[in-house]
Amino acid sequence: MSFCLEEPSLYTVKAVLILDNDGERLYAKRFLMCQPSVETQHALGYKYYDGTYPSVKEQKAFEKNIFSKTHRTDSEIALLEGLTVVYKSNIDLFFYVIGSSHENELMLMAVLNCLFDSLSQMLRKNVERRALLENMEGLFLAVDEIVDGGVILESDPQQVVHRVALRGEDVPYSEQTVTQVLQSAKEQIKWSLLR
């Protein structure tokens, strides 16, 4: 009896996916395990989920398959098409973290919980479709803080929220939304009145 041991790797997350109650994609980010050159990417076409699903039609079919297998179950882990999928649902959102079939489910679950808890804090416990769509920039920053290129960087939601807040403050006024500028002005007025 022979055993095939895979070489240890820091690359544990293949993708992060958020679907709505109807199984429609709200957010998807995949992580290539090795970044091909720009010429290679153009020659192969831009790949999704580590090159597994090259066309939008295949991507949508994969997402529908995940949604149909998970939206009515109480479990948190699924093995699907050679991938390990950990997931969580809340009100009208479904959060998925996807890794290879030999990946440690606890590591994937730590990423999922960190993402969900970070968003919960950022959205003031209002983790639902409308609130998420209004705060997509926070979602982008949070995922970037948690996972980079498939490598898990952070699993503490407090640290993620803190870093996202710091990165949000560094945005120049020309790139801020009207709400962000007004919030900044309110803070400045509040601090000037307290002096």
Coordinates of C-alpha atoms in Angstrom, one line a residue, residues 29-178:
K29 CA -12.7 36.3 -6.2
R30 CA -10.6 33.4 -7.3
F31 CA -6.9 32.9 -6.4
L32 CA -4.4 31.5 -8.9
M33 CA -1.8 29.3 -7.2
C34 CA 0.8 30.7 -9.6
Q35 CA 0.3 33.8 -11.5
P36 CA 1.0 33.3 -15.3
S37 CA 2.4 36.0 -17.4
V38 CA 0.0 38.5 -19.1
E39 CA 0.8 36.9 -22.5
T40 CA -0.2 33.4 -21.1
Q41 CA -3.3 34.8 -19.5
H42 CA -4.4 36.3 -22.9
A43 CA -3.5 33.1 -24.7
L44 CA -5.5 30.9 -22.3
G45 CA -8.3 33.4 -21.6
Y46 CA -8.8 34.8 -18.1
K47 CA -9.5 31.7 -15.9
Y48 CA -11.8 31.3 -13.0
Y49 CA -11.1 29.1 -10.0
D50 CA -7.6 28.2 -10.9
G51 CA -8.3 27.7 -14.5
T52 CA -11.1 25.2 -14.0
Y53 CA -13.9 27.2 -15.5
P54 CA -12.8 29.2 -18.5
S55 CA -16.1 30.6 -19.7
V56 CA -18.8 32.7 -18.0
K57 CA -21.3 30.0 -18.8
E58 CA -19.2 27.4 -16.9
Q59 CA -18.7 29.7 -14.0
K60 CA -22.5 30.3 -13.7
A61 CA -23.2 26.6 -13.9
F62 CA -20.6 25.9 -11.2
E63 CA -22.2 28.6 -9.0
K64 CA -25.7 27.2 -9.6
N65 CA -24.5 23.7 -8.8
I66 CA -22.9 24.9 -5.5
F67 CA -26.1 26.8 -4.6
S68 CA -28.4 24.0 -5.4
K69 CA -26.4 21.5 -3.3
T70 CA -26.0 23.8 -0.3
H71 CA -29.0 26.2 0.0
R72 CA -31.3 23.8 1.8
T73 CA -28.8 21.9 4.0
D74 CA -27.8 22.6 7.6
S75 CA -24.2 21.3 7.1
E76 CA -21.3 23.6 6.6
I77 CA -19.0 21.5 4.4
A78 CA -19.5 20.0 0.9
L79 CA -17.2 18.2 -1.5
L80 CA -18.2 19.2 -5.0
E81 CA -16.4 18.6 -8.3
G82 CA -13.1 17.9 -6.6
L83 CA -13.3 20.9 -4.4
T84 CA -13.9 21.4 -0.6
V85 CA -16.5 24.0 -0.1
V86 CA -17.3 25.5 3.3
Y87 CA -20.3 27.8 3.6
K88 CA -22.6 29.8 5.8
S89 CA -25.9 31.5 5.1
N90 CA -27.4 34.6 6.7
I91 CA -30.8 36.1 5.9
D92 CA -30.5 36.4 2.1
L93 CA -26.8 35.8 1.5
F94 CA -24.7 32.6 1.1
F95 CA -20.9 32.8 1.8
Y96 CA -18.5 30.3 0.4
V97 CA -14.8 29.6 0.8
I98 CA -13.5 27.1 -1.7
G99 CA -10.3 25.0 -1.5
S100 CA -8.9 21.9 -3.1
S101 CA -10.2 18.5 -2.1
H102 CA -7.3 17.7 0.1
E103 CA -7.5 21.1 2.0
N104 CA -7.9 21.4 5.7
E105 CA -11.6 22.2 6.3
L106 CA -10.8 24.0 9.6
M107 CA -8.5 26.4 7.8
L108 CA -11.2 27.2 5.2
M109 CA -13.7 27.6 8.0
A110 CA -11.4 30.0 9.8
V111 CA -11.4 32.2 6.6
L112 CA -15.1 32.0 6.3
N113 CA -15.8 32.9 9.9
C114 CA -13.3 35.7 9.8
L115 CA -14.9 37.1 6.6
F116 CA -18.4 36.8 8.0
D117 CA -17.5 38.3 11.5
S118 CA -15.6 41.1 9.9
L119 CA -18.6 42.0 7.6
S120 CA -20.9 41.7 10.6
Q121 CA -18.9 44.3 12.5
M122 CA -18.5 46.6 9.5
L123 CA -22.2 46.4 8.7
R124 CA -23.2 46.7 12.3
K125 CA -24.7 43.2 12.4
N126 CA -26.8 43.9 9.4
V127 CA -25.3 41.3 7.1
E128 CA -27.9 41.2 4.3
R129 CA -27.9 41.8 0.5
R130 CA -28.8 45.5 0.5
A131 CA -26.3 46.5 3.2
L132 CA -23.6 44.5 1.5
L133 CA -24.2 46.0 -1.9
E134 CA -24.0 49.5 -0.3
N135 CA -20.6 48.6 1.2
M136 CA -18.9 46.6 -1.4
E137 CA -15.6 48.6 -1.0
G138 CA -15.5 47.3 2.6
L139 CA -16.0 43.7 1.3
F140 CA -13.2 44.1 -1.2
L141 CA -10.8 45.5 1.4
A142 CA -11.7 42.8 3.9
V143 CA -11.1 39.9 1.5
D144 CA -7.8 41.5 0.6
E145 CA -6.8 41.6 4.2
I146 CA -7.9 38.0 4.9
V147 CA -6.5 36.2 1.8
D148 CA -3.9 37.3 -0.7
G149 CA -3.2 35.1 -3.7
G150 CA -4.7 32.1 -2.0
V151 CA -2.5 32.5 1.1
I152 CA -4.4 33.2 4.4
L153 CA -3.0 36.3 6.0
E154 CA -5.4 37.0 8.8
S155 CA -8.1 35.1 10.8
D156 CA -8.9 37.7 13.5
P157 CA -12.0 39.8 12.5
Q158 CA -10.9 42.6 14.9
Q159 CA -7.6 43.0 13.0
V160 CA -9.4 42.9 9.6
V161 CA -11.9 45.6 10.7
H162 CA -9.1 47.8 12.1
R163 CA -7.0 47.5 8.9
V164 CA -10.0 48.2 6.7
A165 CA -10.8 51.3 8.7
L166 CA -7.2 52.5 8.4
R167 CA -7.2 51.9 4.6
G168 CA -10.5 53.7 4.3
E169 CA -9.1 56.8 6.0
D170 CA -6.1 57.0 3.6
V171 CA -8.3 57.5 0.6
P172 CA -7.8 61.0 -0.9
Y173 CA -10.9 63.3 -1.0
S174 CA -11.0 63.1 -4.8
E175 CA -11.6 59.3 -4.6
Q176 CA -14.1 59.3 -1.7
T177 CA -17.8 59.1 -2.0
V178 CA -20.0 62.0 -0.9

